[in-house]
Coordinates of C-alpha atoms and ligand atoms in Angstrom, one line a residue:
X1 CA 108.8 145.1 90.9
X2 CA 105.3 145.9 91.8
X3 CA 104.5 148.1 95.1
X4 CA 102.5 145.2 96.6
X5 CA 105.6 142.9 97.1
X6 CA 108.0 145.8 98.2
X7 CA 105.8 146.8 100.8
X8 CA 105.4 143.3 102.3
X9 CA 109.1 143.3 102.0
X10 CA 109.6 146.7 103.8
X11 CA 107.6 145.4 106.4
X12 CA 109.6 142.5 106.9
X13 CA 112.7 144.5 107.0
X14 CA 111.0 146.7 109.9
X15 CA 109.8 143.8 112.0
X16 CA 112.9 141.5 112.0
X17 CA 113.8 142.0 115.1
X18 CA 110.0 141.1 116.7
X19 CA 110.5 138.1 114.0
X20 CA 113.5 137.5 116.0
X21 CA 111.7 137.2 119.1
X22 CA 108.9 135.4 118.3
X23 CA 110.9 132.4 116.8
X24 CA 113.2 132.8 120.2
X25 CA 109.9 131.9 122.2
X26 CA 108.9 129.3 119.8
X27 CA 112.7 127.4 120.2
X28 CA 113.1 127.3 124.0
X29 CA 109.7 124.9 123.7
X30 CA 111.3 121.5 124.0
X31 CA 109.2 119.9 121.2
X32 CA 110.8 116.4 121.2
X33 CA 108.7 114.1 119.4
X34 CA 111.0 111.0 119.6
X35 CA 109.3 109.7 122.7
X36 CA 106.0 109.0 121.2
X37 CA 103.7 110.1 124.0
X38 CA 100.3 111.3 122.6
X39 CA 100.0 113.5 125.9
X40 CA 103.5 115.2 126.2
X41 CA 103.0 118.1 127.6
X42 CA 105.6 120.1 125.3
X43 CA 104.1 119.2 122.2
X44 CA 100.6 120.3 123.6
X45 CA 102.7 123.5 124.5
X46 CA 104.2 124.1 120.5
X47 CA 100.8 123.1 119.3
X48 CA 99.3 125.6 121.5
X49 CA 101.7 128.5 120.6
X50 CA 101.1 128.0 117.1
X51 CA 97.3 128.4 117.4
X52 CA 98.0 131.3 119.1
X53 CA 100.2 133.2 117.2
X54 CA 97.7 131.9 113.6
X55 CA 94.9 133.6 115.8
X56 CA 96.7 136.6 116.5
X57 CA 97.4 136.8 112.4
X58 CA 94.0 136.7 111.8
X59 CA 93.4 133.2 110.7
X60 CA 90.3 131.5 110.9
X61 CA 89.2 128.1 112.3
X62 CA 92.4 128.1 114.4
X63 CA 92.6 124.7 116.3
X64 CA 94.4 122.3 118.0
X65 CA 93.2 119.2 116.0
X66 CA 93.7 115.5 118.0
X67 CA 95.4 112.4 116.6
X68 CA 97.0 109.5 117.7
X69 CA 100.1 110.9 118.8
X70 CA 101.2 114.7 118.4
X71 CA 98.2 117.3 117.0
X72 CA 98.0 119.0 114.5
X73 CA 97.3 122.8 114.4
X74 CA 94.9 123.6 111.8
X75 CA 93.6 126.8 110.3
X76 CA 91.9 128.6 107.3
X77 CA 91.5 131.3 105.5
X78 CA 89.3 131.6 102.6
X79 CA 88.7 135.5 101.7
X80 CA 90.6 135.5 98.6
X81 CA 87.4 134.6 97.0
X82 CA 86.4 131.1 95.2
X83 CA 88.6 131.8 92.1
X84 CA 91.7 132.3 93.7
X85 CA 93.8 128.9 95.1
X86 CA 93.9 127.3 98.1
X87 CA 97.5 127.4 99.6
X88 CA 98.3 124.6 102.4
X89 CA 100.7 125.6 104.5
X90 CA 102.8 122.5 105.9
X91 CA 104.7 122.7 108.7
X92 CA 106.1 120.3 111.4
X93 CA 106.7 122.1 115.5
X94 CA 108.4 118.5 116.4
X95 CA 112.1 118.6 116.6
X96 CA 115.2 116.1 117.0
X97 CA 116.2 114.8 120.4
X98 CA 119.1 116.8 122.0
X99 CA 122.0 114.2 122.6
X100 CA 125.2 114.4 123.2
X101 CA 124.2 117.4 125.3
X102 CA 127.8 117.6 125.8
X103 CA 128.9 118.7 122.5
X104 CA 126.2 121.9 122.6
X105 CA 128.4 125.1 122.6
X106 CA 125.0 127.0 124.6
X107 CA 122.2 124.4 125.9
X108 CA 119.5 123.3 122.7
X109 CA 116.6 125.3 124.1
X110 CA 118.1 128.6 125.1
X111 CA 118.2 130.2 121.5
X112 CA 121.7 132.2 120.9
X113 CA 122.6 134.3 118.2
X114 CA 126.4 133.8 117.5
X115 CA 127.5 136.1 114.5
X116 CA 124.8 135.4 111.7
X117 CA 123.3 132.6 113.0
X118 CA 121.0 131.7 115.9
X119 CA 121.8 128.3 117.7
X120 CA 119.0 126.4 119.0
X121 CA 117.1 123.2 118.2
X122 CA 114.4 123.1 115.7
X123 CA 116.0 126.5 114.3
X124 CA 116.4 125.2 110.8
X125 CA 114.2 121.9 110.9
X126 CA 111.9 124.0 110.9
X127 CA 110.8 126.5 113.1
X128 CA 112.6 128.9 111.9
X129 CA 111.3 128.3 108.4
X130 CA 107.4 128.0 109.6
X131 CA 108.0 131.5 111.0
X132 CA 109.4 132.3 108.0
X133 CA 106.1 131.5 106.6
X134 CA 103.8 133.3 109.2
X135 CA 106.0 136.4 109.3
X136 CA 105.5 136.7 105.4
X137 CA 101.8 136.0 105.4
X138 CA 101.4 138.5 108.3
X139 CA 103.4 141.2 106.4
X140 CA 101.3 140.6 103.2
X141 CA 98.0 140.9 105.1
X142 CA 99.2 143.9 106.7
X143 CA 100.6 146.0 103.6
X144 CA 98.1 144.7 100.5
X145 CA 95.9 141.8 99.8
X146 CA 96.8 138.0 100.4
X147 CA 96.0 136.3 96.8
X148 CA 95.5 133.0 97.7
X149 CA 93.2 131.2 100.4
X150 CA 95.4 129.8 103.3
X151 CA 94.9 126.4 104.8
X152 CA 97.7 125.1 107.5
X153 CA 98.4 121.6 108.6
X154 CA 101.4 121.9 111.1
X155 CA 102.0 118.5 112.4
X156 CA 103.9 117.3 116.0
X157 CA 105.6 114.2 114.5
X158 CA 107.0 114.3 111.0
X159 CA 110.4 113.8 112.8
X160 CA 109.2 110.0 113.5
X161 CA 107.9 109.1 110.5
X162 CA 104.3 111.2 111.0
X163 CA 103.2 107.4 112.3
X164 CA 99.2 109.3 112.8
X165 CA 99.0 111.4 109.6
X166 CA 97.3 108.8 107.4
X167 CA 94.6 108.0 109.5
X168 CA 94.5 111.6 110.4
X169 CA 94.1 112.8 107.2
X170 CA 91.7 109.9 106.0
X171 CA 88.9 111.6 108.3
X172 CA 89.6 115.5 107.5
X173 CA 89.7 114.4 103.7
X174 CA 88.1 117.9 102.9
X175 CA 89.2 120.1 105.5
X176 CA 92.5 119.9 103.8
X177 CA 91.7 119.8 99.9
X178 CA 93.7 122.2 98.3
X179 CA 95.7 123.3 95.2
X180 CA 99.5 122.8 96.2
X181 CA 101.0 122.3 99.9
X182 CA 103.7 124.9 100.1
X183 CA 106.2 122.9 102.1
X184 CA 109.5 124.5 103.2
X185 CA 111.4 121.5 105.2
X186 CA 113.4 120.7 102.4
X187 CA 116.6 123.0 102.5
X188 CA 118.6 124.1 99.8
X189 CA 122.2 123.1 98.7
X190 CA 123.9 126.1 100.0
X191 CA 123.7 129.7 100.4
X192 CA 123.9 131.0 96.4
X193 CA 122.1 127.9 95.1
X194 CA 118.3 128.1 95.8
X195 CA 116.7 124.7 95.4
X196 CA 113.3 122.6 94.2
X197 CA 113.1 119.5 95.5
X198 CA 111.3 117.2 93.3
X199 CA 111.8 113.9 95.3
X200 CA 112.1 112.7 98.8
X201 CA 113.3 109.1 100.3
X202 CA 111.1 107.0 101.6
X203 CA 112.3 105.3 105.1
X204 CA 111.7 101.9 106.9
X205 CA 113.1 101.2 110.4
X206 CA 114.1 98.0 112.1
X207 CA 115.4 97.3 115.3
X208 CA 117.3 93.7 115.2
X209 CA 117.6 91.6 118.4
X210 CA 120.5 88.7 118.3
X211 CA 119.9 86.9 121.8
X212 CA 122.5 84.1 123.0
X213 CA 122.8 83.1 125.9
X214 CA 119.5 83.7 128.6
X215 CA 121.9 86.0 130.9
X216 CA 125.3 87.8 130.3
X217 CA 128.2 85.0 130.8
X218 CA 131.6 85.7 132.3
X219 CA 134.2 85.9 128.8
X220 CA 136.3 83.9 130.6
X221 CA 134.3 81.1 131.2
X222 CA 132.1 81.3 128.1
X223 CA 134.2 82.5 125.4
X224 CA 135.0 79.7 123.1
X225 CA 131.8 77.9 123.0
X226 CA 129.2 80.6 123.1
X227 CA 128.8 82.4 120.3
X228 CA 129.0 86.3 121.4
X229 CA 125.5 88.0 120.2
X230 CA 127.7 91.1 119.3
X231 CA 130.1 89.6 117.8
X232 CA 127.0 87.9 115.6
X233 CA 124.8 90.7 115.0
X234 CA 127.9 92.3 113.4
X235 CA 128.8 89.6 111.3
X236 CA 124.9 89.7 109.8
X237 CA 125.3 93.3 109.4
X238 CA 129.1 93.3 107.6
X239 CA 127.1 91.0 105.1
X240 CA 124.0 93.4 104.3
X241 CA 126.7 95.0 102.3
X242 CA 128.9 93.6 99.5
X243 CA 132.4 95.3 98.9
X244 CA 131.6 97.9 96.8
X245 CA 128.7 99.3 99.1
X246 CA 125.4 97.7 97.6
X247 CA 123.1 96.5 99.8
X248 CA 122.7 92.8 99.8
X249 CA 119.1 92.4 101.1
X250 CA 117.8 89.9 98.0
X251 CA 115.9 91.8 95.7
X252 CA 116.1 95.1 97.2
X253 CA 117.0 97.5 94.0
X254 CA 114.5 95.2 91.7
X255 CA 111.9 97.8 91.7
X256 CA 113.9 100.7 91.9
X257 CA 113.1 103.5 88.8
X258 CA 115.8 103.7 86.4
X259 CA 117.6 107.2 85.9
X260 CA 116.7 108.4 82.3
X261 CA 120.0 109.7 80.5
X262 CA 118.7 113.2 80.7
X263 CA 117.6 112.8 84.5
X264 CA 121.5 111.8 84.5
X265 CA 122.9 114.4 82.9
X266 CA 120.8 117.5 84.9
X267 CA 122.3 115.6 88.2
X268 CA 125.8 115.7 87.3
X269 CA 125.2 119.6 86.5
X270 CA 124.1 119.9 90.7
X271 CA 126.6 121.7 92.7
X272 CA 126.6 118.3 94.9
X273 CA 130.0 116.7 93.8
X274 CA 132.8 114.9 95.9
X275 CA 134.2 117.8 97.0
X276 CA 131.0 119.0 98.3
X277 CA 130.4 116.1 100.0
X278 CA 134.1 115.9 101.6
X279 CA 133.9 119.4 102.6
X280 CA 130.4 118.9 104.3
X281 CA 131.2 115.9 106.8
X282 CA 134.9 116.0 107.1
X283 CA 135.6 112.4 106.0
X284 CA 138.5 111.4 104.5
X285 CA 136.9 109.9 101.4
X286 CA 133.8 109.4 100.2
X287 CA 132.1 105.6 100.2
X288 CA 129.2 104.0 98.4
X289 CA 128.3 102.4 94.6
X290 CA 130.6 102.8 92.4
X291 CA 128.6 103.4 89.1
X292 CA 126.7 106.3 90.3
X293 CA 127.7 109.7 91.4
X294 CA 127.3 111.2 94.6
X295 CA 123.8 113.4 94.0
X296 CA 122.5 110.2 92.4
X297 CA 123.8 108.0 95.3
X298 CA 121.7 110.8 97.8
X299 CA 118.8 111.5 95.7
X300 CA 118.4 108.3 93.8
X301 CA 119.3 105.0 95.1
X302 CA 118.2 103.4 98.0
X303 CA 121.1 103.2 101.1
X304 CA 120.6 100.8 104.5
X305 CA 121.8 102.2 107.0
X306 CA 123.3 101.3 110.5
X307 CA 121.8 104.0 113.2
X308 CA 122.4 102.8 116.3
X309 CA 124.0 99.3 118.0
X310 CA 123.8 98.4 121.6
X311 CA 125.5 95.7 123.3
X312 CA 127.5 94.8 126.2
X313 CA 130.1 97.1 128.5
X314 CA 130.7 100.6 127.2
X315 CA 131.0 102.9 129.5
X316 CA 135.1 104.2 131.2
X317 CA 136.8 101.5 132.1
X318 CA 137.0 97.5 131.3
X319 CA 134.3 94.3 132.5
X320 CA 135.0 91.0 130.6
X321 CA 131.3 90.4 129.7
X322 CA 129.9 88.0 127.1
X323 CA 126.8 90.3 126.5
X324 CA 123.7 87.9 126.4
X325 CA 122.1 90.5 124.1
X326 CA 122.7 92.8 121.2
X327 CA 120.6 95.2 119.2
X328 CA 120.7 97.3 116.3
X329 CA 118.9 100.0 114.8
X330 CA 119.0 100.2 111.1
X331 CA 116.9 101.9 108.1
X332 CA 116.7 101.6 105.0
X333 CA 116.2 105.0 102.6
X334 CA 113.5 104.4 100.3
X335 CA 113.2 105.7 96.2
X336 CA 110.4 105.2 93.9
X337 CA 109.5 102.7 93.5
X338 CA 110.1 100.7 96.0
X339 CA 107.4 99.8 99.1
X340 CA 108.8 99.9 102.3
X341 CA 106.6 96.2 103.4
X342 CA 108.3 94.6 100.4
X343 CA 111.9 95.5 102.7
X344 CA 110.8 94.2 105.4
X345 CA 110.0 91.2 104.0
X346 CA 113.5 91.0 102.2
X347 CA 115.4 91.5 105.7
X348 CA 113.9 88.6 107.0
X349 CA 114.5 86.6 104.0
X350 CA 118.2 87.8 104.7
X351 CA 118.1 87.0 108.3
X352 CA 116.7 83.9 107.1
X353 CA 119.2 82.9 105.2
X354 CA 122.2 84.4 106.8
X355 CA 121.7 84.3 111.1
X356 CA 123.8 81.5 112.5
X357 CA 122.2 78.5 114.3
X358 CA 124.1 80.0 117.8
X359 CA 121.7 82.5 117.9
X360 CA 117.9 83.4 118.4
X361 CA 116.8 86.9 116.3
X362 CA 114.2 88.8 116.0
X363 CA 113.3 92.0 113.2
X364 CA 110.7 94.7 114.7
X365 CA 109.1 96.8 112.1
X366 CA 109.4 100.0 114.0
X367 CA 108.4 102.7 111.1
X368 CA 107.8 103.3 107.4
X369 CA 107.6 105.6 105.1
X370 CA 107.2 105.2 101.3
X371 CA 109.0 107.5 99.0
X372 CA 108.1 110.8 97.0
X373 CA 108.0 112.0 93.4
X374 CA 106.6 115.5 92.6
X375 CA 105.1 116.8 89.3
X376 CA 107.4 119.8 88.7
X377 CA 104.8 121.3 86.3
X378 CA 102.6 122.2 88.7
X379 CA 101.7 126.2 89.0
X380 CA 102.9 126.2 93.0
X381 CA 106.1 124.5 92.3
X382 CA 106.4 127.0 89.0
X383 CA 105.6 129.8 91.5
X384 CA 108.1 129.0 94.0
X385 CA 110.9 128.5 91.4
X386 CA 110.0 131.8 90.0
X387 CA 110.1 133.3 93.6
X388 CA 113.6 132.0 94.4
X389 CA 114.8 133.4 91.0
X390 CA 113.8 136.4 91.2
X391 CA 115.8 137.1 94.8
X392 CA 118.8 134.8 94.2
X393 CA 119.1 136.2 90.7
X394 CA 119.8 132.7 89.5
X395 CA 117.8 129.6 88.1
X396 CA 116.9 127.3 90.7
X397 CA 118.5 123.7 91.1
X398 CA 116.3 121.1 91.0
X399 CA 117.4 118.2 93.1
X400 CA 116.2 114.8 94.5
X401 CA 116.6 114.9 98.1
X402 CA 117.9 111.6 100.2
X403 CA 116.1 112.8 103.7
X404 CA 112.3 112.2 104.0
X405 CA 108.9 114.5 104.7
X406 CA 106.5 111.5 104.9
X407 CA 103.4 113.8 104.7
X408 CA 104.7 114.8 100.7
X409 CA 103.4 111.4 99.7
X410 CA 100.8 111.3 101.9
X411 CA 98.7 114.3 100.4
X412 CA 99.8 113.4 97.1
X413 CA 98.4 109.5 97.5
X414 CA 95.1 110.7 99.9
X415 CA 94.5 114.1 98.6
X416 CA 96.0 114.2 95.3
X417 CA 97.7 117.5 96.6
X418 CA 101.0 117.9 95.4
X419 CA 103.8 119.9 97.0
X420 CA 106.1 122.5 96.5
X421 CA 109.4 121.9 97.9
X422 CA 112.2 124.2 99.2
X423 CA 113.3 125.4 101.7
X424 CA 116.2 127.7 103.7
X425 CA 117.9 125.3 105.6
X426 CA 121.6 125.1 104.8
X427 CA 123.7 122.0 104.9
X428 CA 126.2 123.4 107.2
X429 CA 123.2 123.7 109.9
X430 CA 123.6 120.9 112.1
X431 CA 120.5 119.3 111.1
X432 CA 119.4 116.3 113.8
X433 CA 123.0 117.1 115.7
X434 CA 124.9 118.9 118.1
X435 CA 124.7 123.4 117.4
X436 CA 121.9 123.5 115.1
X437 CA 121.6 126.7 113.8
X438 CA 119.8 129.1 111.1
X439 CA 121.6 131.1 108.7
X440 CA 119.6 134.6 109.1
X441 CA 120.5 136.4 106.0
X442 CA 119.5 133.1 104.4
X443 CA 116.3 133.3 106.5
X444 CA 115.2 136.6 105.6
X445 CA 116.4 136.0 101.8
X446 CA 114.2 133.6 102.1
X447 CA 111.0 134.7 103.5
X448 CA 111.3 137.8 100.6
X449 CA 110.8 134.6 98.3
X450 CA 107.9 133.6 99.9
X451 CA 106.6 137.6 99.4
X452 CA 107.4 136.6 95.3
X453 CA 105.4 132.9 95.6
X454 CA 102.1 134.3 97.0
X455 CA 102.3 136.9 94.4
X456 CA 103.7 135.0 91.9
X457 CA 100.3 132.6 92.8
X458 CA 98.2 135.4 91.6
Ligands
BES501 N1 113.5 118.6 107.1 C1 114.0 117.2 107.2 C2 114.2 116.6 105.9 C3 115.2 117.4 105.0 C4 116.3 118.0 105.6 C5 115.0 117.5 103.7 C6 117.1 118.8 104.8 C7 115.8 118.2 102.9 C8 116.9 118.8 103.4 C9 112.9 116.5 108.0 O1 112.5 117.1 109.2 C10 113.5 115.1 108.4 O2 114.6 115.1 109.0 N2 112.8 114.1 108.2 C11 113.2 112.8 108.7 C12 111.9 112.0 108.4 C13 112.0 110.5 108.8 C14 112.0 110.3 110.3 C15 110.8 109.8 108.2 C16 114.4 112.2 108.0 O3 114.6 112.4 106.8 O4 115.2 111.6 108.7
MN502 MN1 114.3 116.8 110.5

């Protein structure tokens, strides 16, 4: 191995515990992006404490760009001369909401390190793996020469759907053109198996509204002739599936891409079978169409999804209540090629044709996202393999992912910038729940890859 890359890697070995602290301070920021409020005070606060620590690297052009929502913190540097390529950096400071607080073993913002892994949210997705990329580009500058030009576009709101980044990015067209985005938010399937991802679901959200009645009716005195909106929104939702798990929404798999036999094949080699699966959520079997296997069910066919209902009495204790009102939240995961307006349009059609005459409904269109394919032959994503190789000692799994990083299609579609995908998140993190965590061998396994890809970039 060359000097360059052991020295960056030396470095990185001498600074972990200032790495540690840095991405302490950057965790007890309560970055919650759910809310949507373009002037939240702790997603001014991330924002701001990313520009500073890109400034104190020595980045250029450091600022804290406006949109319509969340900003984005921008940043450049362009010394590695014209004929070297332009690295974006992509990042997201937003994190998940916190709840149920209750199941949190220490609170979501006070960062605790509990045998190998530090607790906190945002600590996999992704703080922790931006940092990952700051710490390596600061221990490159510092020990040898960084070979590629640096851009950064670290976004406040991937983790709802990025609802600004389009019209964002259709003004800053060319402060963002560049060879590959180097995007890290995409995890890996577990500690020995270092992973590509090569696709990402798309993702379009609904809220449904059943109203009945025009106030909440004693159960007694109503229940017989009204028909109970929970009872109906359920009913409507039972029939968006058919027995064997496919979604019923009329024409809803008509455009999705057909699996080539040797795209089948490389799946059923992933590491991602029932077992996996079982040992991962703790069900007691696994659910969902029959003729495909599990990785192909998460990577390659589209789901709908139930993620919230709200109705009625439901907190200790008993009220005989016919709920005036129900509501439920429900997405749909997206693959190519299917367009997330076309969905909308075919949940109508099923309300349409399926909501009871007892009822009044309503569908709001609350977010979408179309999906993500990525050219595997391009030289970032050949670096990054290469990278991940070279530390884990194996070949690299290349995977279709079921979660979704809306900005991957939008620099591919606006920019033509396509992305390399990875990422050091484990599945046994806690992503989006209770105890989120980061694996820190994993972390600093992975941050000597990133040492390989600039390299390798060369
Ligand atoms: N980092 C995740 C996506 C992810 C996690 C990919 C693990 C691969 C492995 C990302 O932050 C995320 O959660 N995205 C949201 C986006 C959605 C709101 C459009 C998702 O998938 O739910
Ligand atoms: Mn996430």
């Amino acid at each position: 191995m060359s000097d360059v890359r052991q020295l960056a890697i030396a470095y990185i070995e001498k600074n972990k515990d200032r790495f540690l602290t840095d991405l302490k301070d950057f965790l007890r920021i309560p970055s919650i992006s759910a809310e949507e409020k373009p002037d939240d005070p702790e997603i001014k606060q991330a924002a701001e404490w990313l520009a500073g620590h890109l400034t104190g690297l020595g980045i250029e052009h450091v600022q804290v760009l406006p949109t319509a929502n969340a900003p984005v913190v921008y940043g450049d540097w362009l010394k590695a001369g014209k004929e070297a390529p332009t690295v974006l950096v992509y990042g997201h400071y937003d994190v998940q909401p916190v709840d149920p607080l209750d199941l949190w073993i220490t609170p979501p913002f006070e960062p605790t390190l509990r045998g190998e892994n530090l607790f906190a949210r945002g600590a996999s997705d992704m703080k922790g793996q931006i940092m990952a990329s700051l710490n390596v580009i600061e221990a490159i500058m510092k020990t040898g020469q960084m070979p590629v030009n640096l851009k950064f576009l670290i976004e406040g709101e991937e983790e709802i759907g990025s609802p600004s980044m389009d019209a964002f990015l259709h003004g800053s067209q060319e402060l963002f053109t560049s060879d590959v985005a180097l995007n890290i938010d995409a995890g890996m399937i577990g500690k020995e198996e270092p992973t590509i991802t090569y696709a990402l679901r798309g993702l379009v959200y609904f809220e449904i509204w059943i109203v009945g009645p025009d106030h909440d009716l004693h159960s007694g005195l109503y229940g017989g002739v009204v028909h109970n909106p929970a009872q109906a929104l359920c009913e409507l939702i039972a029939g968006m599936h058919d027995q064997e798990g496919r979604v019923t929404l009329p024409g809803f798999y008509d455009p999705v891409r057909k699996l080539s036999d040797e795209e089948r094949a490389d799946q059923a080699r992933l590491p991602m079978d029932e077992a996996f699966y079982l040992e991962q959520t703790g069900v007691p079997n696994l659910w969902g169409e029959p003729d495909f296997i599990p990785a192909e069910r998460i990577g390659s066919r589209p789901t709908l999804e139930v993620n919230g209902l709200l109705s009625g009495w439901t907190e200790p204790g008993t009220k005989t209540v016919l709920p005036g009102k129900a509501m439920a939240k429900i997405s749909c995961r997206l693959v190519a090629d299917q367009k997330p307006a076309d969905v909308h349009k075919q949940l109508i059609q099923y309300m349409e044709e399926n909501a009871p005459d007892t009822i009044h409904w309503e569908v709001k269109l609350l977010q979408k996202n179309p999906p993500a394919i990525a050219e595997l032959d391009n030289p970032g994503v050949v670096a990054l393999g290469k990278a991940l190789e070279t530390v884990w000692g194996v070949r690299p799994y290349y995977r279709r992912e079921g979660g979704s990083i809306p900005v991957v299609e939008s620099l591919q579609r606006m920019l033509g910038v396509e992305s390399a995908l990875s990422g050091f998140s484990l599945p046994e993190d806690n992503l989006h729940a209770p105890n989120e965590k980061l694996h820190l061998p994993t972390w600093f396994r992975g941050m000597e890859a990133l040492v390989h890809f600039f390299y390798n970039m060369r």
